XYZ file of N, CA and C in Angstrom:
525
model
N 94.220 111.548 86.939
C 95.364 110.159 87.553
C 95.794 108.945 86.758
N 96.431 108.621 86.476
C 96.600 107.497 85.759
C 96.430 106.295 86.502
N 95.942 105.399 85.923
C 95.690 103.749 86.887
C 96.241 102.631 86.061
N 97.043 101.916 86.356
C 97.988 101.061 85.780
C 96.939 99.715 86.470
N 96.266 98.882 85.465
C 95.686 97.933 85.790
C 96.476 96.798 86.223
N 95.965 95.719 87.024
C 96.605 95.025 87.723
C 95.797 93.337 87.390
N 94.460 93.571 87.328
C 93.343 92.405 87.003
C 92.147 93.341 86.719
N 91.371 92.627 86.859
C 89.758 92.939 86.675
C 89.446 93.897 87.907
N 89.987 93.456 89.031
C 89.592 94.259 90.459
C 90.605 95.366 90.833
N 91.690 95.271 90.238
C 93.050 95.554 91.101
C 93.804 96.505 89.950
N 93.921 98.282 90.668
C 94.898 98.770 90.093
C 96.026 99.639 90.754
N 97.072 99.874 90.307
C 97.975 100.955 91.174
C 97.956 101.873 90.391
N 97.839 103.166 91.322
C 97.998 104.402 90.953
C 98.935 105.416 91.762
N 98.871 106.873 91.596
C 99.689 107.462 92.475
C 99.223 108.199 93.740
N 99.704 108.075 94.794
C 99.408 108.191 96.266
C 98.875 109.842 96.514
N 97.811 110.177 96.663
C 97.341 111.406 96.793
C 96.959 111.687 98.098
N 96.856 113.339 98.487
C 95.981 113.196 99.777
C 94.814 112.748 100.041
N 94.042 112.385 99.151
C 92.643 111.882 99.688
C 92.886 110.810 99.600
N 93.840 109.664 100.031
C 94.414 108.226 100.238
C 94.681 108.718 101.816
N 94.878 109.544 102.554
C 95.180 109.765 104.101
C 94.323 108.876 104.862
N 92.781 109.305 104.687
C 92.215 108.429 105.542
C 92.102 106.850 105.295
N 92.082 106.430 104.093
C 92.286 104.978 104.204
C 93.566 104.645 104.495
N 94.887 105.240 104.693
C 95.929 104.930 105.261
C 95.617 105.121 106.985
N 95.304 105.637 107.458
C 94.597 105.821 108.704
C 93.919 104.741 109.244
N 92.704 104.277 108.465
C 91.900 103.179 108.960
C 92.708 101.861 108.986
N 93.890 101.499 107.629
C 93.944 100.355 107.722
C 95.230 100.038 108.183
N 96.254 101.429 108.470
C 97.705 101.044 109.079
C 97.529 100.922 110.407
N 96.313 101.156 111.113
C 96.548 100.915 112.582
C 96.525 99.445 113.015
N 96.023 98.580 112.586
C 95.977 97.364 112.088
C 97.182 96.941 112.932
N 97.485 96.196 113.814
C 98.462 95.484 114.713
C 99.431 94.826 114.043
N 98.158 94.056 112.812
C 98.999 92.981 112.165
C 99.916 93.797 111.062
N 99.661 94.591 110.737
C 100.612 95.089 109.720
C 101.471 95.850 110.128
N 101.304 96.365 111.333
C 101.955 97.037 112.301
C 103.664 96.069 112.266
N 102.998 94.593 112.912
C 104.326 93.685 113.085
C 104.988 93.279 112.407
N 104.359 93.534 111.051
C 105.074 92.929 109.657
C 105.886 93.842 109.306
N 105.961 95.307 109.563
C 106.259 96.127 108.582
C 107.672 96.895 109.662
N 108.491 97.598 109.245
C 109.707 98.318 109.852
C 109.318 99.556 110.104
N 108.665 100.323 109.223
C 108.709 101.929 109.297
C 107.657 102.328 109.070
N 106.350 101.497 109.595
C 105.438 102.390 109.725
C 104.794 102.360 111.235
N 104.746 103.758 111.542
C 104.399 103.792 113.092
C 103.175 103.177 113.223
N 102.874 102.905 114.919
C 101.848 102.606 115.389
C 101.434 103.446 116.573
N 100.588 103.915 117.280
C 99.594 104.630 116.278
C 99.497 105.005 114.918
N 98.997 104.725 113.675
C 99.207 105.743 112.859
C 98.149 106.734 112.454
N 98.528 108.122 112.681
C 97.626 109.545 112.535
C 97.619 109.961 111.342
N 96.630 110.644 111.319
C 96.492 111.640 109.715
C 97.407 112.529 109.402
N 98.524 112.611 110.444
C 99.923 113.418 110.152
C 101.036 112.691 109.712
N 100.805 111.461 110.309
C 101.955 110.222 109.787
C 101.532 110.256 108.315
N 100.039 109.954 107.829
C 99.269 109.554 106.383
C 99.751 111.231 105.679
N 99.738 112.045 106.168
C 99.662 113.711 105.052
C 101.518 113.892 105.104
N 102.292 113.373 105.897
C 103.809 113.412 105.822
C 104.454 112.515 104.724
N 103.776 111.064 105.201
C 104.251 109.900 103.995
C 103.549 110.564 102.167
N 102.736 111.370 102.322
C 102.009 111.635 101.015
C 103.067 112.715 100.449
N 103.739 113.863 101.575
C 104.347 114.558 101.250
C 105.816 114.159 100.513
N 106.029 113.255 101.249
C 107.298 112.519 100.683
C 107.443 111.786 99.636
N 106.315 111.033 99.056
C 106.071 110.479 97.708
C 106.209 111.518 97.046
N 105.501 112.358 97.252
C 105.343 113.788 95.815
C 106.654 114.032 95.785
N 107.408 114.611 96.746
C 108.941 115.207 96.711
C 109.981 114.167 95.969
N 109.732 113.057 96.167
C 110.907 111.620 95.585
C 110.145 111.880 94.092
N 108.755 111.873 93.756
C 108.397 112.054 92.311
C 109.394 113.171 91.778
N 108.891 114.229 91.858
C 109.848 115.709 91.713
C 111.309 115.339 91.465
N 111.364 114.836 92.642
C 113.160 114.617 92.372
C 113.928 113.416 91.171
N 113.043 112.304 91.166
C 113.041 111.574 90.147
C 112.632 111.547 88.958
N 111.277 112.330 88.604
C 110.892 112.421 87.900
C 110.061 111.438 87.118
N 109.636 110.748 88.039
C 108.632 109.468 88.165
C 108.141 109.097 89.263
N 107.081 108.213 89.220
C 106.354 107.600 90.572
C 107.434 106.443 91.039
N 107.422 106.232 92.576
C 108.402 105.296 92.736
C 107.836 104.631 93.784
N 106.574 105.272 94.476
C 105.490 104.431 95.247
C 104.061 104.286 94.692
N 103.388 103.185 94.811
C 102.013 103.439 94.433
C 100.689 103.187 95.462
N 99.568 103.490 95.380
C 98.582 103.074 95.812
C 97.885 101.755 95.175
N 97.821 100.882 95.770
C 96.872 99.635 95.453
C 95.617 100.063 95.565
N 94.664 99.965 94.545
C 93.560 100.612 94.398
C 92.241 98.928 94.463
N 90.724 98.957 94.957
C 90.196 97.982 94.588
C 89.010 98.770 93.549
N 88.099 98.063 93.274
C 87.395 98.158 92.039
C 86.708 99.606 91.970
N 86.499 100.228 93.341
C 86.010 101.390 93.378
C 86.747 102.608 93.879
N 88.288 101.963 93.412
C 89.448 103.068 93.265
C 89.782 103.469 94.824
N 89.816 102.505 95.996
C 89.601 103.015 97.385
C 90.976 102.134 97.395
N 92.123 103.264 97.938
C 93.832 102.800 98.485
C 93.067 101.379 99.451
N 93.613 100.113 99.171
C 93.912 98.980 99.900
C 95.269 98.465 100.264
N 96.297 99.117 99.787
C 97.697 98.945 100.316
C 98.587 99.833 99.704
N 99.810 99.485 99.544
C 100.912 100.227 99.062
C 102.023 99.747 98.441
N 102.483 99.818 97.488
C 103.985 99.583 97.378
C 104.714 100.298 96.785
N 106.080 99.957 96.708
C 107.056 101.111 96.008
C 108.355 100.738 96.061
N 109.480 101.305 95.806
C 110.546 101.068 95.728
C 111.238 102.065 96.387
N 112.600 101.755 97.236
C 113.209 102.360 98.152
C 114.588 102.541 97.143
N 115.353 103.473 97.846
C 117.045 103.849 97.590
C 116.984 102.743 95.892
N 116.184 103.662 95.255
C 116.208 103.419 93.541
C 117.566 104.173 93.150
N 118.263 103.089 92.413
C 119.798 103.614 91.643
C 119.241 103.059 90.350
N 118.448 104.099 89.363
C 118.354 103.533 87.598
C 119.465 102.787 87.374
N 118.842 102.117 86.833
C 119.623 101.238 85.682
C 120.715 99.881 86.812
N 120.293 100.232 87.726
C 120.798 98.958 88.679
C 119.902 98.473 89.553
N 119.934 98.968 90.507
C 118.958 98.347 91.531
C 118.182 99.239 92.611
N 117.396 98.526 93.450
C 116.093 99.411 94.026
C 115.510 98.091 95.187
N 114.933 98.329 96.165
C 114.647 97.666 97.527
C 113.016 97.540 97.141
N 112.106 96.654 97.485
C 110.580 96.753 97.292
C 110.296 96.565 98.408
N 108.878 97.581 98.565
C 108.295 97.186 100.079
C 107.301 97.497 99.764
N 106.064 96.685 100.938
C 104.531 96.791 100.326
C 104.074 96.383 101.597
N 102.680 96.719 101.934
C 101.304 96.600 102.885
C 100.096 95.906 102.071
N 99.709 95.400 102.631
C 98.167 95.462 101.742
C 97.081 95.019 103.089
N 95.691 96.026 103.132
C 94.877 96.151 104.436
C 94.481 94.276 104.640
N 94.015 94.131 105.889
C 93.937 92.690 106.203
C 92.786 91.916 105.395
N 91.539 93.199 105.353
C 90.491 92.213 104.778
C 90.543 91.458 103.124
N 91.846 91.888 102.771
C 92.369 91.610 101.061
C 93.184 90.591 101.542
N 93.872 89.999 102.525
C 95.020 89.310 102.623
C 94.215 87.781 102.099
N 95.338 87.212 101.739
C 95.036 85.496 101.402
C 94.248 85.217 100.078
N 94.302 86.586 99.253
C 93.493 86.679 97.827
C 94.337 86.562 96.844
N 95.362 86.404 97.031
C 96.752 86.332 95.995
C 96.975 87.700 95.543
N 96.374 89.058 95.683
C 96.424 90.255 95.275
C 98.135 90.951 95.336
N 98.650 90.359 96.331
C 100.121 90.714 96.717
C 101.100 90.184 95.674
N 100.506 89.158 95.313
C 101.439 88.341 94.496
C 101.151 88.955 93.160
N 100.133 89.415 92.728
C 100.228 90.071 91.438
C 100.645 91.472 91.372
N 100.589 92.292 92.539
C 101.174 93.393 92.540
C 102.357 93.980 92.740
N 103.195 92.266 93.320
C 104.711 92.492 93.296
C 105.166 92.017 91.656
N 104.255 91.209 90.938
C 104.865 90.644 89.605
C 104.628 92.188 88.773
N 103.707 92.863 88.716
C 103.342 93.817 88.016
C 104.673 94.918 88.374
N 104.476 95.387 89.555
C 105.729 96.649 90.168
C 107.184 96.004 89.568
N 107.653 94.651 89.597
C 108.732 94.142 89.384
C 109.059 94.294 87.536
N 107.593 94.437 87.093
C 108.061 94.498 85.807
C 108.408 96.051 85.262
N 107.614 96.704 86.057
C 108.026 98.309 86.090
C 109.318 98.448 86.230
N 109.687 98.047 87.315
C 110.946 98.384 87.881
C 112.270 98.027 86.879
N 111.842 96.469 86.018
C 112.660 96.084 85.183
C 112.561 97.078 83.753
N 111.615 97.183 83.340
C 110.862 97.887 82.049
C 111.094 99.068 81.626
N 111.007 99.997 82.878
C 110.891 101.387 82.938
C 111.984 102.176 83.515
N 112.609 101.348 85.003
C 113.438 101.793 85.783
C 114.924 101.230 85.011
N 114.684 100.276 84.473
C 116.119 99.480 83.700
C 116.566 98.721 84.973
N 116.052 98.351 85.614
C 116.778 97.985 86.906
C 117.427 96.497 86.539
N 118.115 96.080 87.048
C 119.201 94.978 86.786
C 118.878 93.805 88.300
N 118.445 94.569 89.657
C 117.905 93.727 90.645
C 117.367 94.419 91.637
N 116.124 93.748 92.332
C 115.307 94.151 93.321
C 115.705 93.150 94.124
N 115.471 93.971 95.619
C 115.652 93.293 96.803
C 114.410 93.549 97.600
N 114.147 92.585 98.594
C 112.995 92.773 99.494
C 113.833 92.181 100.360
N 113.965 92.524 101.849
C 114.148 92.625 103.098
C 112.893 92.570 104.082
N 112.849 91.546 104.592
C 111.798 91.076 105.363
C 112.098 90.753 106.595
N 111.037 90.608 107.634
C 111.335 89.825 109.208
C 111.528 88.405 108.771
N 112.085 87.761 109.376
C 112.236 86.204 109.232
C 110.918 85.634 109.437
N 110.258 85.980 110.328
C 108.818 85.072 110.708
C 107.453 85.477 109.923
N 107.845 86.524 109.057
C 107.065 86.858 108.060
C 106.746 85.893 106.979
N 105.972 84.805 107.125
C 105.773 83.528 105.983
C 105.182 84.091 104.810
N 104.119 85.123 105.329
C 103.105 85.315 103.873
C 104.233 86.160 102.990
N 104.760 87.095 103.491
C 105.622 87.914 102.606
C 106.972 87.212 101.757
N 107.206 86.293 102.531
C 108.203 84.982 101.766
C 107.455 84.274 100.614
N 106.158 83.767 101.170
C 105.683 83.191 100.017
C 104.953 84.175 98.675
N 104.829 85.386 98.884
C 104.618 86.261 97.702
C 105.743 86.584 97.218
N 106.945 86.735 97.511
C 108.331 86.891 97.075
C 109.257 85.590 96.311
N 108.641 84.338 96.735
C 108.701 83.141 96.163
C 108.125 82.515 94.912
N 106.526 83.125 94.832
C 105.763 83.018 93.895
C 106.232 83.778 92.880
N 106.700 84.474 92.993
C 107.113 85.939 91.768
C 108.916 85.725 91.551
N 109.244 84.779 91.725
C 110.898 84.061 91.537
C 112.220 84.701 92.304
N 111.414 85.833 93.719
C 112.636 85.838 93.716
C 113.253 84.885 94.693
N 114.693 85.125 94.643
C 115.739 84.258 95.126
C 116.033 84.530 96.616
N 115.689 83.241 97.700
C 116.169 83.795 99.125
C 117.814 83.495 98.957
N 118.774 85.021 99.038
C 119.457 85.072 99.011
C 120.351 84.796 100.443
N 119.793 85.170 101.512
C 119.873 85.503 103.177
C 118.743 84.655 103.820
N 118.934 83.593 104.332
C 117.834 82.862 105.053
C 117.742 83.186 106.458
N 118.973 84.028 107.045
C 118.900 84.095 108.593
C 119.779 85.326 108.701
N 119.375 86.260 108.631
C 120.351 87.694 108.818
C 120.100 87.835 110.288
N 120.913 87.090 111.317
C 120.911 86.975 112.667
C 120.835 88.790 112.953
N 119.867 89.257 114.062
C 119.700 90.355 114.977
C 119.933 91.549 113.874
N 118.987 91.293 112.962
C 118.988 92.347 111.887
C 118.351 93.783 111.825
N 117.031 93.443 112.618
C 116.272 94.394 112.673
C 116.271 94.804 114.074
N 115.974 96.027 114.264
C 115.161 96.448 115.735
C 114.077 97.233 115.899
N 113.104 96.907 116.502
C 111.858 97.361 116.661
C 111.168 97.340 117.868
N 110.748 98.335 118.226
C 110.205 98.429 119.639
C 111.151 97.756 120.886
N 112.284 98.035 120.351
C 113.356 97.552 121.393
C 113.571 96.174 121.654
N 113.136 95.564 120.491
C 113.382 94.146 120.083
C 114.152 93.971 119.111
N 114.906 92.846 119.133
C 115.862 92.531 118.011
C 115.178 91.556 117.189
N 114.998 91.269 115.692
C 114.754 90.357 115.001
C 115.629 89.880 113.621
N 115.483 88.452 113.753
C 116.181 88.374 112.492
C 115.554 88.709 111.064
N 116.403 88.486 110.071
C 115.847 89.066 108.813
C 115.792 87.996 107.739
N 115.554 88.245 106.425
C 115.496 87.404 105.379
C 115.872 88.481 104.242
N 116.776 88.177 103.228
C 116.896 88.919 102.144
C 116.481 88.032 100.969
N 115.398 88.695 99.915
C 115.126 88.032 98.555
C 115.516 89.213 97.601
N 115.969 88.595 96.652
C 116.609 89.356 95.259
C 115.875 88.461 93.804
N 115.491 89.434 92.735
C 115.306 88.856 91.767
C 116.307 89.749 90.598
N 116.818 89.031 89.765
C 117.647 89.940 88.853
C 116.912 89.974 87.190
N 117.570 90.866 86.339
C 116.994 90.683 85.048
C 117.965 90.513 84.500
């Protein structure tokens, strides 16, 4: 497995079936669930296996990795990041999550920086967008630290989750 070093303690690499237990462990945290749109709760082993299979199929279709495991110094998965709706040479949407024990350490800011660099250099993207819930201040800070511009500060009634309607924000970074 190829590892991309982010700092002396953190790497990113491909997601594998060996990561499913860590997905189940961390993604059952309600605080992660309320800040993400597409992660189910409760999160099961079957959800993890399904996601790994989707990521594997995307790699086969695209010929490159578009979703990565965020790993600690022991190579254990502690989060995930990836591009969605990739149009090579044009644009993609970035999404990410980090296990709660690693919050507020600046890790996600470094990861978003590294993956944005990959998007601009290897995928030749011209634009990376991030769609977040309006109330997700931590994600706003991560994006702003990485020079993503706030393009839509309040997309009224943009998201629906658990029968509730939420406002959203749209950030973008261009190359």
